Structures are given as structure tokens and as C-alpha cells.
Short mmCIF file of N, CA and C in Angstrom, two decimals:
data_model
loop_
_atom_site.label_atom_id
_atom_site.label_comp_id
_atom_site.label_asym_id
_atom_site.label_seq_id
_atom_site.Cartn_x
_atom_site.Cartn_y
_atom_site.Cartn_z
N UNK A 141 18.81 -7.92 -16.00
CA UNK A 141 18.94 -7.33 -14.68
C UNK A 141 18.69 -5.82 -14.74
N UNK A 142 19.12 -5.21 -15.85
CA UNK A 142 18.89 -3.77 -16.01
C UNK A 142 17.39 -3.47 -16.08
N UNK A 143 16.64 -4.34 -16.77
CA UNK A 143 15.19 -4.16 -16.86
C UNK A 143 14.51 -4.25 -15.51
N UNK A 144 15.02 -5.12 -14.66
CA UNK A 144 14.47 -5.25 -13.31
C UNK A 144 14.72 -3.98 -12.51
N UNK A 145 15.91 -3.41 -12.68
CA UNK A 145 16.23 -2.15 -11.99
C UNK A 145 15.31 -1.03 -12.46
N UNK A 146 15.04 -0.98 -13.77
CA UNK A 146 14.16 0.06 -14.30
C UNK A 146 12.71 -0.11 -13.82
N UNK A 147 12.35 -1.33 -13.49
CA UNK A 147 10.98 -1.61 -13.05
C UNK A 147 10.81 -1.54 -11.54
N UNK A 148 11.79 -1.01 -10.83
CA UNK A 148 11.74 -0.97 -9.37
C UNK A 148 10.53 -0.17 -8.87
N UNK A 149 10.29 0.99 -9.43
CA UNK A 149 9.18 1.83 -8.97
C UNK A 149 7.83 1.18 -9.27
N UNK A 150 7.58 0.67 -10.48
CA UNK A 150 6.29 -0.01 -10.70
C UNK A 150 6.10 -1.24 -9.82
N UNK A 151 7.16 -1.99 -9.58
CA UNK A 151 7.06 -3.17 -8.71
C UNK A 151 6.76 -2.74 -7.28
N UNK A 152 7.43 -1.70 -6.81
CA UNK A 152 7.18 -1.20 -5.46
C UNK A 152 5.76 -0.67 -5.34
N UNK A 153 5.30 0.03 -6.35
CA UNK A 153 3.92 0.54 -6.34
C UNK A 153 2.93 -0.62 -6.29
N UNK A 154 3.15 -1.61 -7.14
CA UNK A 154 2.25 -2.76 -7.16
C UNK A 154 2.24 -3.51 -5.85
N UNK A 155 3.39 -3.63 -5.23
CA UNK A 155 3.47 -4.37 -3.98
C UNK A 155 3.00 -3.60 -2.78
N UNK A 156 3.38 -2.34 -2.69
CA UNK A 156 3.04 -1.56 -1.50
C UNK A 156 1.67 -0.91 -1.58
N UNK A 157 1.40 -0.24 -2.65
CA UNK A 157 0.15 0.50 -2.76
C UNK A 157 -1.02 -0.42 -3.11
N UNK A 158 -0.89 -1.12 -4.22
CA UNK A 158 -2.01 -1.93 -4.70
C UNK A 158 -2.33 -3.08 -3.76
N UNK A 159 -1.33 -3.70 -3.21
CA UNK A 159 -1.58 -4.87 -2.37
C UNK A 159 -1.61 -4.48 -0.90
N UNK A 160 -0.56 -3.86 -0.41
CA UNK A 160 -0.45 -3.58 1.01
C UNK A 160 -1.54 -2.68 1.55
N UNK A 161 -1.72 -1.55 0.94
CA UNK A 161 -2.71 -0.59 1.44
C UNK A 161 -4.13 -1.07 1.13
N UNK A 162 -4.35 -1.59 -0.07
CA UNK A 162 -5.70 -2.03 -0.44
C UNK A 162 -6.19 -3.15 0.46
N UNK A 163 -5.37 -4.14 0.72
CA UNK A 163 -5.82 -5.24 1.57
C UNK A 163 -5.96 -4.81 3.03
N UNK A 164 -5.13 -3.88 3.46
CA UNK A 164 -5.29 -3.36 4.82
C UNK A 164 -6.62 -2.64 4.96
N UNK A 165 -6.97 -1.81 3.99
CA UNK A 165 -8.26 -1.13 4.02
C UNK A 165 -9.41 -2.12 3.95
N UNK A 166 -9.23 -3.18 3.18
CA UNK A 166 -10.27 -4.20 3.07
C UNK A 166 -10.52 -4.88 4.41
N UNK A 167 -9.45 -5.25 5.09
CA UNK A 167 -9.59 -5.92 6.39
C UNK A 167 -10.24 -4.99 7.41
N UNK A 168 -9.85 -3.73 7.41
CA UNK A 168 -10.44 -2.77 8.34
C UNK A 168 -11.93 -2.58 8.03
N UNK A 169 -12.28 -2.48 6.76
CA UNK A 169 -13.68 -2.28 6.39
C UNK A 169 -14.53 -3.50 6.71
N UNK A 170 -13.94 -4.69 6.66
CA UNK A 170 -14.70 -5.90 6.96
C UNK A 170 -15.17 -5.94 8.41
N UNK A 171 -14.47 -5.27 9.27
CA UNK A 171 -14.89 -5.23 10.68
C UNK A 171 -16.28 -4.63 10.84
N UNK A 172 -16.60 -3.67 10.00
CA UNK A 172 -17.83 -2.91 10.14
C UNK A 172 -18.95 -3.40 9.22
N UNK A 173 -18.67 -4.37 8.40
CA UNK A 173 -19.69 -4.90 7.48
C UNK A 173 -20.33 -6.15 8.07
N UNK A 174 -21.55 -6.38 7.70
CA UNK A 174 -22.23 -7.62 8.08
C UNK A 174 -21.48 -8.78 7.41
N UNK A 175 -21.27 -9.88 8.11
CA UNK A 175 -20.48 -10.98 7.54
C UNK A 175 -20.99 -11.49 6.19
N UNK A 176 -22.30 -11.58 6.04
CA UNK A 176 -22.84 -12.05 4.76
C UNK A 176 -22.55 -11.06 3.64
N UNK A 177 -22.67 -9.78 3.93
CA UNK A 177 -22.39 -8.77 2.91
C UNK A 177 -20.91 -8.78 2.53
N UNK A 178 -20.05 -8.90 3.50
CA UNK A 178 -18.61 -8.94 3.22
C UNK A 178 -18.26 -10.15 2.38
N UNK A 179 -18.84 -11.30 2.68
CA UNK A 179 -18.56 -12.51 1.91
C UNK A 179 -19.02 -12.37 0.46
N UNK A 180 -20.18 -11.78 0.26
CA UNK A 180 -20.69 -11.61 -1.09
C UNK A 180 -19.83 -10.64 -1.88
N UNK A 181 -19.47 -9.54 -1.27
CA UNK A 181 -18.63 -8.55 -1.96
C UNK A 181 -17.28 -9.15 -2.32
N UNK A 182 -16.68 -9.88 -1.40
CA UNK A 182 -15.38 -10.48 -1.68
C UNK A 182 -15.46 -11.58 -2.73
N UNK A 183 -16.59 -12.27 -2.81
CA UNK A 183 -16.72 -13.31 -3.82
C UNK A 183 -16.87 -12.72 -5.22
N UNK A 184 -17.18 -11.45 -5.30
CA UNK A 184 -17.31 -10.78 -6.60
C UNK A 184 -16.01 -10.13 -7.07
N UNK A 185 -14.90 -10.48 -6.45
CA UNK A 185 -13.62 -9.87 -6.82
C UNK A 185 -13.29 -10.09 -8.30
N UNK A 186 -13.58 -11.27 -8.82
CA UNK A 186 -13.29 -11.54 -10.23
C UNK A 186 -14.16 -10.68 -11.15
N UNK A 187 -15.40 -10.46 -10.75
CA UNK A 187 -16.29 -9.61 -11.56
C UNK A 187 -15.78 -8.18 -11.57
N UNK A 188 -15.38 -7.67 -10.40
CA UNK A 188 -14.84 -6.32 -10.33
C UNK A 188 -13.54 -6.20 -11.13
N UNK A 189 -12.71 -7.23 -11.10
CA UNK A 189 -11.46 -7.21 -11.87
C UNK A 189 -11.74 -7.19 -13.36
N UNK A 190 -12.71 -7.97 -13.80
CA UNK A 190 -13.07 -7.98 -15.22
C UNK A 190 -13.65 -6.63 -15.65
N UNK A 191 -14.49 -6.06 -14.81
CA UNK A 191 -15.07 -4.75 -15.12
C UNK A 191 -13.99 -3.67 -15.15
N UNK A 192 -13.09 -3.70 -14.19
CA UNK A 192 -11.99 -2.73 -14.17
C UNK A 192 -11.06 -2.88 -15.37
N UNK A 193 -10.77 -4.12 -15.75
CA UNK A 193 -9.94 -4.35 -16.93
C UNK A 193 -10.60 -3.83 -18.20
N UNK A 194 -11.91 -3.99 -18.28
CA UNK A 194 -12.63 -3.50 -19.44
C UNK A 194 -12.65 -1.97 -19.46
N UNK A 195 -12.93 -1.35 -18.31
CA UNK A 195 -13.03 0.11 -18.25
C UNK A 195 -11.68 0.80 -18.42
N UNK A 196 -10.66 0.29 -17.73
CA UNK A 196 -9.37 1.00 -17.71
C UNK A 196 -8.40 0.55 -18.79
N UNK A 197 -8.47 -0.72 -19.18
CA UNK A 197 -7.47 -1.24 -20.11
C UNK A 197 -8.05 -1.64 -21.46
N UNK A 198 -9.36 -1.58 -21.59
CA UNK A 198 -9.98 -1.94 -22.86
C UNK A 198 -9.95 -3.43 -23.15
N UNK A 199 -9.81 -4.26 -22.12
CA UNK A 199 -9.77 -5.70 -22.31
C UNK A 199 -11.18 -6.23 -22.59
N UNK A 200 -11.23 -7.36 -23.25
CA UNK A 200 -12.51 -8.00 -23.53
C UNK A 200 -12.53 -9.40 -22.94
N UNK A 201 -13.72 -9.88 -22.64
CA UNK A 201 -13.89 -11.22 -22.11
C UNK A 201 -14.46 -12.13 -23.19
N UNK A 202 -14.13 -13.39 -23.09
CA UNK A 202 -14.74 -14.37 -23.98
C UNK A 202 -16.18 -14.61 -23.53
N UNK A 203 -16.92 -15.34 -24.34
CA UNK A 203 -18.30 -15.65 -23.97
C UNK A 203 -18.33 -16.45 -22.67
N UNK A 204 -17.36 -17.32 -22.50
CA UNK A 204 -17.29 -18.12 -21.28
C UNK A 204 -17.04 -17.23 -20.05
N UNK A 205 -16.16 -16.25 -20.19
CA UNK A 205 -15.88 -15.33 -19.09
C UNK A 205 -17.08 -14.47 -18.76
N UNK A 206 -17.78 -13.99 -19.78
CA UNK A 206 -18.99 -13.20 -19.55
C UNK A 206 -20.07 -14.03 -18.87
N UNK A 207 -20.20 -15.29 -19.27
CA UNK A 207 -21.18 -16.17 -18.64
C UNK A 207 -20.83 -16.38 -17.17
N UNK A 208 -19.57 -16.60 -16.88
CA UNK A 208 -19.14 -16.79 -15.50
C UNK A 208 -19.42 -15.57 -14.64
N UNK A 209 -19.08 -14.38 -15.16
CA UNK A 209 -19.36 -13.14 -14.41
C UNK A 209 -20.86 -12.94 -14.23
N UNK A 210 -21.63 -13.27 -15.25
CA UNK A 210 -23.08 -13.12 -15.15
C UNK A 210 -23.66 -14.06 -14.09
N UNK A 211 -23.16 -15.30 -14.05
CA UNK A 211 -23.65 -16.25 -13.05
C UNK A 211 -23.29 -15.80 -11.64
N UNK A 212 -22.08 -15.27 -11.47
CA UNK A 212 -21.68 -14.79 -10.14
C UNK A 212 -22.54 -13.61 -9.71
N UNK A 213 -22.77 -12.68 -10.62
CA UNK A 213 -23.61 -11.52 -10.31
C UNK A 213 -25.05 -11.94 -10.02
N UNK A 214 -25.57 -12.88 -10.81
CA UNK A 214 -26.93 -13.37 -10.58
C UNK A 214 -27.04 -14.07 -9.23
N UNK A 215 -26.04 -14.85 -8.87
CA UNK A 215 -26.05 -15.52 -7.58
C UNK A 215 -26.02 -14.54 -6.43
N UNK A 216 -25.23 -13.49 -6.57
CA UNK A 216 -25.17 -12.47 -5.53
C UNK A 216 -26.51 -11.76 -5.39
N UNK A 217 -27.10 -11.39 -6.52
CA UNK A 217 -28.41 -10.73 -6.48
C UNK A 217 -29.48 -11.65 -5.89
N UNK A 218 -29.45 -12.91 -6.28
CA UNK A 218 -30.43 -13.87 -5.77
C UNK A 218 -30.30 -14.04 -4.26
N UNK A 219 -29.08 -14.13 -3.78
CA UNK A 219 -28.89 -14.33 -2.33
C UNK A 219 -29.38 -13.12 -1.54
N UNK A 220 -29.21 -11.93 -2.09
CA UNK A 220 -29.68 -10.73 -1.40
C UNK A 220 -31.19 -10.57 -1.50
N UNK A 221 -31.73 -10.79 -2.69
CA UNK A 221 -33.17 -10.63 -2.88
C UNK A 221 -33.96 -11.71 -2.15
N UNK A 222 -33.41 -12.90 -2.06
CA UNK A 222 -34.09 -14.00 -1.37
C UNK A 222 -34.32 -13.65 0.09
N UNK A 223 -33.31 -13.14 0.76
CA UNK A 223 -33.48 -12.78 2.17
C UNK A 223 -34.43 -11.60 2.32
N UNK A 224 -34.40 -10.68 1.38
CA UNK A 224 -35.30 -9.52 1.43
C UNK A 224 -36.75 -9.96 1.23
N UNK A 225 -36.98 -10.84 0.27
CA UNK A 225 -38.35 -11.29 -0.02
C UNK A 225 -38.91 -12.10 1.14
N UNK A 226 -38.12 -13.00 1.71
CA UNK A 226 -38.62 -13.83 2.80
C UNK A 226 -38.83 -13.03 4.08
N UNK A 227 -38.11 -11.95 4.27
CA UNK A 227 -38.33 -11.11 5.45
C UNK A 227 -39.62 -10.32 5.32
N UNK A 228 -40.01 -9.98 4.10
CA UNK A 228 -41.23 -9.21 3.87
C UNK A 228 -42.49 -10.02 4.15
N UNK A 229 -42.46 -11.32 3.89
CA UNK A 229 -43.67 -12.15 4.03
C UNK A 229 -43.95 -12.53 5.43
#
């Protein structure tokens, strides 16, 4: 119980700042984004989390995790480039 008391500030930060404010800003920003763009950006949340973990915490991904992130990124690029290419023709 003493450990929980000592962790009050980090828990409050994680709950209020990281979750509360971040998701509020996300919802507000989605109003102004094209629906397809917002969906693609939100579907890349796992890729951004893996990249952030690597940059800030020095975490590493397994080959399976890297493959998954690569497939998600490739799918996002394909969906954007496909609409761009077909609009040009």
C-alpha cells in the first residue's frame, strides 16, 4: 500500500496527461482531418508505439514484431499511393 501511495504522481500523470489530454486532442484533431487519413493514422498506433519505445526506452522488437510493423506501414503507403496513382490517370 505504501508503494501505491508513492506512485500517486506517476499514476495521475499517466491517467490525466497521457490519456486524458492526449485522447482529447486526438478527438478534436479528427474533426478537421479527412476520414480516410484519420483512419490510417489511427491504425498505425502500434507502429508509433514501437518506434517511440525504441527511441525513448531503447526497446527492441522481435523479427515477428518488425514484420508486423512493416506490413502495417506498407499497407498504409499502398492505400495512399493507390488513390494518388489512380487520380493521376
